[in-house]
Coordinates of C-alpha atoms in Angstrom, one line a residue:
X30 CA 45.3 -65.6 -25.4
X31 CA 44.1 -62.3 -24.8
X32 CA 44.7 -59.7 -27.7
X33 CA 46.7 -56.5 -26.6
X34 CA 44.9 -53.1 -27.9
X35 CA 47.1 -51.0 -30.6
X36 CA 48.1 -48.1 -29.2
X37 CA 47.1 -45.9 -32.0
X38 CA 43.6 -46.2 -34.3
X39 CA 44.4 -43.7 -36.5
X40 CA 46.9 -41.5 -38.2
X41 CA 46.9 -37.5 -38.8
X42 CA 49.3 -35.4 -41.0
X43 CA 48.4 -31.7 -40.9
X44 CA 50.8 -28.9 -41.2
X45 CA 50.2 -25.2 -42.6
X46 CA 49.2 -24.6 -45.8
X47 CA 51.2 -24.7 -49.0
X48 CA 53.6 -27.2 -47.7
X49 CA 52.3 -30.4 -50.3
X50 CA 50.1 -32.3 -47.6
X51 CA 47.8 -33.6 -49.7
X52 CA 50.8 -35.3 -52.0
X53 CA 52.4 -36.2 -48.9
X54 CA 48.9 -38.1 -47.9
X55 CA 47.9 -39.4 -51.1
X56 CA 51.6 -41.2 -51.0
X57 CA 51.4 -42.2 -47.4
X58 CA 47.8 -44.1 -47.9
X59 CA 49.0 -45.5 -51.1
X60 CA 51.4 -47.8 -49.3
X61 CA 49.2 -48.3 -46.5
X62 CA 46.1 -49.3 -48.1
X63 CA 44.5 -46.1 -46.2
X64 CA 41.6 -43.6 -47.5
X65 CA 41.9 -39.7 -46.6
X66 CA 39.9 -37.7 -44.8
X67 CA 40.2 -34.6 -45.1
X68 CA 40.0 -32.0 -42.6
X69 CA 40.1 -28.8 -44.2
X70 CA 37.0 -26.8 -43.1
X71 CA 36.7 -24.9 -46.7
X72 CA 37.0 -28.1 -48.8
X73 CA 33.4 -29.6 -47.2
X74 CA 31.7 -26.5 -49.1
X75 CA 30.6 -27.9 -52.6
X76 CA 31.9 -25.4 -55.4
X77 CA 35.0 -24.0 -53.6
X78 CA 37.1 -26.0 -56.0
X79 CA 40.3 -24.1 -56.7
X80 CA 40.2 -21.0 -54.2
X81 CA 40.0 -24.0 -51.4
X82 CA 42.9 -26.0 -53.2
X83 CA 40.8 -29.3 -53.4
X84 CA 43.3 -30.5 -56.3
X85 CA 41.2 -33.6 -56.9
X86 CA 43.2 -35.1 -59.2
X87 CA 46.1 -35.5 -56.6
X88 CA 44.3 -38.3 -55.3
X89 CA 44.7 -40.5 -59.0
X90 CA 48.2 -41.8 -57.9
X91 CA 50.4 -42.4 -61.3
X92 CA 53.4 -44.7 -60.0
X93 CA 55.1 -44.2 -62.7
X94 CA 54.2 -47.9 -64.3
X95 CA 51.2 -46.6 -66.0
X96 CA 49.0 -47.7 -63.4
X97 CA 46.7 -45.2 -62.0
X98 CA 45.2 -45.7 -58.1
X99 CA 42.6 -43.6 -56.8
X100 CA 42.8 -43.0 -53.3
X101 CA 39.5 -42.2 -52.0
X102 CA 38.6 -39.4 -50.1
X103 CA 35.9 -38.3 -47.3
X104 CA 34.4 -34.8 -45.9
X105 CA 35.0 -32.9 -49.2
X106 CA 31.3 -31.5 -50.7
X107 CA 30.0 -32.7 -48.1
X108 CA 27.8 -29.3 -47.5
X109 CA 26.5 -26.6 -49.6
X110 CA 27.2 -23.0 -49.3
X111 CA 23.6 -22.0 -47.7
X112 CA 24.3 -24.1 -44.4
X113 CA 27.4 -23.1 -42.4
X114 CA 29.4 -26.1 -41.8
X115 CA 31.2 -25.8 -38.3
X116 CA 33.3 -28.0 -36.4
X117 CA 30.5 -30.0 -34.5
X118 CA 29.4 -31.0 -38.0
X119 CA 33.0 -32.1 -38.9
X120 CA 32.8 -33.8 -35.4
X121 CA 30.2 -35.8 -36.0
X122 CA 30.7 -36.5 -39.8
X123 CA 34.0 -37.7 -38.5
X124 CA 32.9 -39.9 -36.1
X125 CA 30.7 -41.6 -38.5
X126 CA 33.4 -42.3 -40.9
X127 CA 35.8 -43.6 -38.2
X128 CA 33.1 -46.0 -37.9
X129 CA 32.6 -46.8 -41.4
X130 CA 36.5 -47.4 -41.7
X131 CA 37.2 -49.4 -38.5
X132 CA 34.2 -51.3 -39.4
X133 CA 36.5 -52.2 -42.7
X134 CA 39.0 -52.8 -41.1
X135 CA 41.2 -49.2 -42.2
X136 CA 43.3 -47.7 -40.1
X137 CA 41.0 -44.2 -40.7
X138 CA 43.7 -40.9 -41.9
X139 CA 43.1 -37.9 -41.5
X140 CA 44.8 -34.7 -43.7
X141 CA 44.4 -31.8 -43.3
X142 CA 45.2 -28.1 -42.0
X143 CA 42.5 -26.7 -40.2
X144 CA 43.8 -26.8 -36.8
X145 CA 40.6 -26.6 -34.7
X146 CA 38.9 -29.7 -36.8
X147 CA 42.0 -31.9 -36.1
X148 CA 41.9 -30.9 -32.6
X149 CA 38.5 -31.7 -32.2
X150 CA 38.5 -35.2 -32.8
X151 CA 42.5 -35.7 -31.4
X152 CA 41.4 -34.2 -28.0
X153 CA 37.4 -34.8 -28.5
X154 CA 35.7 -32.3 -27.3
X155 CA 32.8 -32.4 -25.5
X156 CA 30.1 -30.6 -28.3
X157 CA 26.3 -30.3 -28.2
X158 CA 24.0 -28.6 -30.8
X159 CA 23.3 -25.3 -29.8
X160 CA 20.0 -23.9 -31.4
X161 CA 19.0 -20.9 -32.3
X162 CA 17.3 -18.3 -29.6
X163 CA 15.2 -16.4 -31.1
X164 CA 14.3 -14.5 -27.4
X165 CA 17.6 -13.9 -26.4
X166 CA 18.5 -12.3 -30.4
X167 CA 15.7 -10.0 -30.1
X168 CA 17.0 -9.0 -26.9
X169 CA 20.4 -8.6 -28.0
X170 CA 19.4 -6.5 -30.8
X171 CA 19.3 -3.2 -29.1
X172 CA 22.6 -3.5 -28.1
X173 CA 25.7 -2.0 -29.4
X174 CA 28.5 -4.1 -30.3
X175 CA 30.4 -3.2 -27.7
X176 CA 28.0 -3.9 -24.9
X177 CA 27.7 -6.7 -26.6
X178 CA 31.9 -7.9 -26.7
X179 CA 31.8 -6.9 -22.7
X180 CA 28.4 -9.6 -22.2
X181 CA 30.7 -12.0 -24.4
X182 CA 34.0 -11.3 -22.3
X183 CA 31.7 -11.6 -18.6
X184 CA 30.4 -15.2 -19.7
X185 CA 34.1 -16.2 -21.0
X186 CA 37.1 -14.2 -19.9
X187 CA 39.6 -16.7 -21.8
X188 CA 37.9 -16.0 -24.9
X189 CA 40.7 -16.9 -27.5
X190 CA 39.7 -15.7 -31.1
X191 CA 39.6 -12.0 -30.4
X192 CA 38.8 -11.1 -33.9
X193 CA 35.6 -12.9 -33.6
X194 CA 34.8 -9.4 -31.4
X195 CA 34.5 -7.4 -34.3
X196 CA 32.2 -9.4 -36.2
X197 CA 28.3 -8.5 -34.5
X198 CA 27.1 -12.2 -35.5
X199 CA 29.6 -14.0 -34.2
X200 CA 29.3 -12.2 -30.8
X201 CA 25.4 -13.0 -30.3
X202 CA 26.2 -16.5 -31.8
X203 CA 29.0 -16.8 -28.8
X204 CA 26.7 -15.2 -26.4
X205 CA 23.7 -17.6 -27.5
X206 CA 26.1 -20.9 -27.2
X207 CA 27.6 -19.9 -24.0
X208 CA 24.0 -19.0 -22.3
X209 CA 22.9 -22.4 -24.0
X210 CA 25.7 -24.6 -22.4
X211 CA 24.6 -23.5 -18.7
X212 CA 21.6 -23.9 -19.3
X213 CA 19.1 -27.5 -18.1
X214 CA 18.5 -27.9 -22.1
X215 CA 22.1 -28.5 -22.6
X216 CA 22.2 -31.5 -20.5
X217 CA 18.9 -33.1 -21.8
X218 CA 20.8 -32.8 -25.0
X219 CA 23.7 -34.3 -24.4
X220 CA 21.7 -37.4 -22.8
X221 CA 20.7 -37.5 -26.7
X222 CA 23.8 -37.5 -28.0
X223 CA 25.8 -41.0 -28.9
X224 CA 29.1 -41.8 -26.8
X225 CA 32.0 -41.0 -28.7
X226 CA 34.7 -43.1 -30.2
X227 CA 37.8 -43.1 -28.9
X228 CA 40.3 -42.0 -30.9
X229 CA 43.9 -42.4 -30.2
X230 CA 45.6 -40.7 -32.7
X231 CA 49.1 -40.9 -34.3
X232 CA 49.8 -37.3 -35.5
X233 CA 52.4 -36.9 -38.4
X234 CA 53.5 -32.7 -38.9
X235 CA 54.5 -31.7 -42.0
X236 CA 56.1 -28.0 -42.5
X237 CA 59.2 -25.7 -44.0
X238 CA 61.1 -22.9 -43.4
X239 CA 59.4 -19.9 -43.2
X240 CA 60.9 -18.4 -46.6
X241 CA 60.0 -21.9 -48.5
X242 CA 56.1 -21.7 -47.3
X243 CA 56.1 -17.7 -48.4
X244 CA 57.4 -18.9 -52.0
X245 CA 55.1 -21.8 -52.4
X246 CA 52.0 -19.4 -51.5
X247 CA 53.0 -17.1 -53.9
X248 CA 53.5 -19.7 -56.7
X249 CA 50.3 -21.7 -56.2
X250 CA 48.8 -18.3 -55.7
X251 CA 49.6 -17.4 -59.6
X252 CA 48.8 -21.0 -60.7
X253 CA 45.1 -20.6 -59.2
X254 CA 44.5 -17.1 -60.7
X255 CA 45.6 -19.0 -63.8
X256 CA 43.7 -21.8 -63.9
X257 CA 40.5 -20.0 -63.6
X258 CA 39.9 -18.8 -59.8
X259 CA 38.2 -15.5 -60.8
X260 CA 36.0 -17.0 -62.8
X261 CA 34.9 -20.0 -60.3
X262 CA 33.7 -17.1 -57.8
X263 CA 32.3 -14.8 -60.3
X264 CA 30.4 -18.1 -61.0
X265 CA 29.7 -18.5 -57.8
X266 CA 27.6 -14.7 -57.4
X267 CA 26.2 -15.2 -60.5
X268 CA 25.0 -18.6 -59.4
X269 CA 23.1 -16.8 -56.5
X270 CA 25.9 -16.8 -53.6
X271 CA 25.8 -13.4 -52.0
X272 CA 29.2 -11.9 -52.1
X273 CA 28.8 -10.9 -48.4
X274 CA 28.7 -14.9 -47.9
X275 CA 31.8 -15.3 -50.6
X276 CA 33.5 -12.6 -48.2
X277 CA 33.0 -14.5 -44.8
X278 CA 34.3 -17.7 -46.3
X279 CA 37.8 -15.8 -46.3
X280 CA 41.0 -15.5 -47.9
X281 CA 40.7 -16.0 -51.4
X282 CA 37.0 -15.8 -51.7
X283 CA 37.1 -12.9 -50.1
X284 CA 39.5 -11.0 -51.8
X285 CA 38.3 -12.0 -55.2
X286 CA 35.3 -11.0 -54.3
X287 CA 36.2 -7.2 -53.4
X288 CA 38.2 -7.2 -56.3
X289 CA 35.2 -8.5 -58.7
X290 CA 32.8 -5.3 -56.3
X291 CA 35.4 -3.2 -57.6
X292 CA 36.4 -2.5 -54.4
X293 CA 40.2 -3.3 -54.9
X294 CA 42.7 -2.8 -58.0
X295 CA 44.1 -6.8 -59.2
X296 CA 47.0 -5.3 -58.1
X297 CA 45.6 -4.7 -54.3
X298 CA 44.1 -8.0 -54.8
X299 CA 47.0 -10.0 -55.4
X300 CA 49.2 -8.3 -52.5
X301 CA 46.4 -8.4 -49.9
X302 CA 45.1 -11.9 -50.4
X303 CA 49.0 -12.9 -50.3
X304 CA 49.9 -11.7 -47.1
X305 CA 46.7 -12.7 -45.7
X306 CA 47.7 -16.2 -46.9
X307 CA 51.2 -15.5 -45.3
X308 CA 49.6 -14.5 -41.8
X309 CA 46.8 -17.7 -42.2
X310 CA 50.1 -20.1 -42.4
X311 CA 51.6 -19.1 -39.3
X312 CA 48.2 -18.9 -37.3
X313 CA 48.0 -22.0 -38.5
X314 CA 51.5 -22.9 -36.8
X315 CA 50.5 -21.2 -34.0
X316 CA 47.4 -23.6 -33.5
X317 CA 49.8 -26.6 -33.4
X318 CA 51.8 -25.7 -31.3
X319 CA 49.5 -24.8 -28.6
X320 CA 48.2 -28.3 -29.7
X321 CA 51.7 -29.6 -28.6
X322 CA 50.9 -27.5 -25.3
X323 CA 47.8 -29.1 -24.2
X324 CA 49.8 -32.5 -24.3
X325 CA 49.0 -33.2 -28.7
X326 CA 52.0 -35.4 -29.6
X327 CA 53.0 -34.1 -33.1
X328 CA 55.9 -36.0 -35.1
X329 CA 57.4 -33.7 -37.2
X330 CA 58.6 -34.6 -40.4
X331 CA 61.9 -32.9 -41.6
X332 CA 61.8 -29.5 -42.6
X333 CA 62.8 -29.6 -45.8
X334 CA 61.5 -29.0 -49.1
X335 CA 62.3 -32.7 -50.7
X336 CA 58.8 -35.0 -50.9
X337 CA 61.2 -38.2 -50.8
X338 CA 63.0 -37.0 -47.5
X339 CA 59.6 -36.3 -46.3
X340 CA 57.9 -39.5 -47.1
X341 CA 60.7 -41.6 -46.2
X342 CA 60.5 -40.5 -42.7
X343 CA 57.2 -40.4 -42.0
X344 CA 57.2 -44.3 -43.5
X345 CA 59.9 -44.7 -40.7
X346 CA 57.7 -43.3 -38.2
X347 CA 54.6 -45.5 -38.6
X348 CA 56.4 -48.8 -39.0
X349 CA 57.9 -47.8 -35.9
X350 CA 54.6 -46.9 -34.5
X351 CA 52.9 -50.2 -35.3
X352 CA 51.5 -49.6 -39.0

């Protein structure tokens, strides 16, 4: 008798930040038998440690019995701070674990809040490696940035990360890919590339109130300054990281890093990197629900700031998608 095909392969939680998905995970694989992989596009960077909220030790799960599991995890250092990892490499490191867990016969889970990384492999884009022009960038570089936003804007008018205007690098590098993907290369390329697994995807959503993800970001904020966060990016210069490459990676790197320049009081520091924390979450939101737009089923978990009520639904929701 012919087997019938599960309708899911795999299972997401993502939410915003600061809103206990990594507990929530570490729970929900524990009773599954899963692994995590995590999909949090700071985290793959070896040495962010507590400015990217890794908390390691989460994934020792104490039951309460004495009796310690270890949940593994995947994509976490998986790249060092001299290469810029990007979604195509989360992509493809993806894929390969999928593999690697299907292979063993786990239902592969993915956690995480980096909205354009889950996205990628939910919806699976259609990526190719786009190489450096070194022709077109010496063209390019007697522009001003503003002849170069209007080139960026003429190749794609539904451009939709705006800020990524400001920024001259990010322009040519938009310019360079956009060029790259019309061109006969492109094709030839994707000959090269390996057909993609499906994925079809059972997507958990895990949030809170507005007021409840402000509190938590300012609490966890204190705890990281606490446990040492200055000191792991001071480390991090003084290791030989540029702090114009501490700035890019955002948020707390860069805020610690203008305050360690001198450029900002602790003071300034704490209020600046907060609300930029506060304005990340809701992006964040933001990316979901356009997620929800383009036809991304997301079952949310209740909004409410109890683990148990949490996990107890989304246990409810597997079982009663087929796990």
């Amino acid at each position: 008798m012919e087997q019938r095909q599960k309708p899911f392969n795999c299972v997401v939680l993502l939410g915003p930040t600061a809103v206990g998905k990594t507990a929530l995970g570490v729970r929900i694989a524990k009773k599954f038998g899963w692994e995590i992989i995590s999909a949090d596009s700071r985290q793959t960077y070896r040495g962010l440690d507590i400015g990217s909220g890794k908390d390691l030790a989460d994934y020792d799960f104490d039951d309460g019995s004495g009796t310690v599991t270890h949940i593994p995890y995947h994509l976490i250092d998986v790249a060092d701070l001299g290469q810029e990892y990007n979604v195509f490499n989360f992509q493809q490191d993806f894929y390969d674990e999928f593999r690697n867990q299907q292979a063993r016969n786990l239902v592969p889970f993915v956690v995480g809040g980096t909205g354009m990384y889950i996205d990628s492999v939910v919806r699976g884009y259609d990526f190719v490696p786009v190489p450096e022009n070194p022709t077109l960038r010496a063209e390019l570089d007697g522009k001003s940035l503003e002849e170069l936003d209007a080139m960026l804007l003429s190749l794609k008018d539904n451009l939709h990360n705006k800020s990524d205007l400001l920024i001259r690098e990010r322009v040519v590098r938009a310019i360079e890919i956009e060029l790259y993907m019309r061109s006969p290369e492109c094709g030839k390329a994707r000959e090269k590339i390996g057909k993609r697994p499906e994925i079809r995807a059972f997507v958990l959503g895990t949030t809170l109130e507005r007021d409840e993800i402000r509190k938590n970001i300012e609490i966890r904020l204190r705890q990281r300054l606490d446990e040492g966060m200055i000191d792991e990016v001071r480390n991090l210069h003084e290791g030989g990281v540029s702090w114009e490459r501490l700035e890019k990676l955002g948020l707390e790197y860069r805020f610690l890093s203008l305050y360690l320049e001198g450029k900002l009081t602790r003071e300034e520091m704490f209020e600046q990197l907060y609300h930029a924390i506060c304005q990340f979450a809701k992006r964040q939101e933001t990316w979901f629900r356009g997620m929800e737009r383009k036809g991304v089923k997301i079952n949310w978990l209740p909004r409410v700031n109890d683990r148990a009520t949490r996990l107890n639904a989304a246990f409810a929701m597997l079982e009663e998608a087929g796990f």
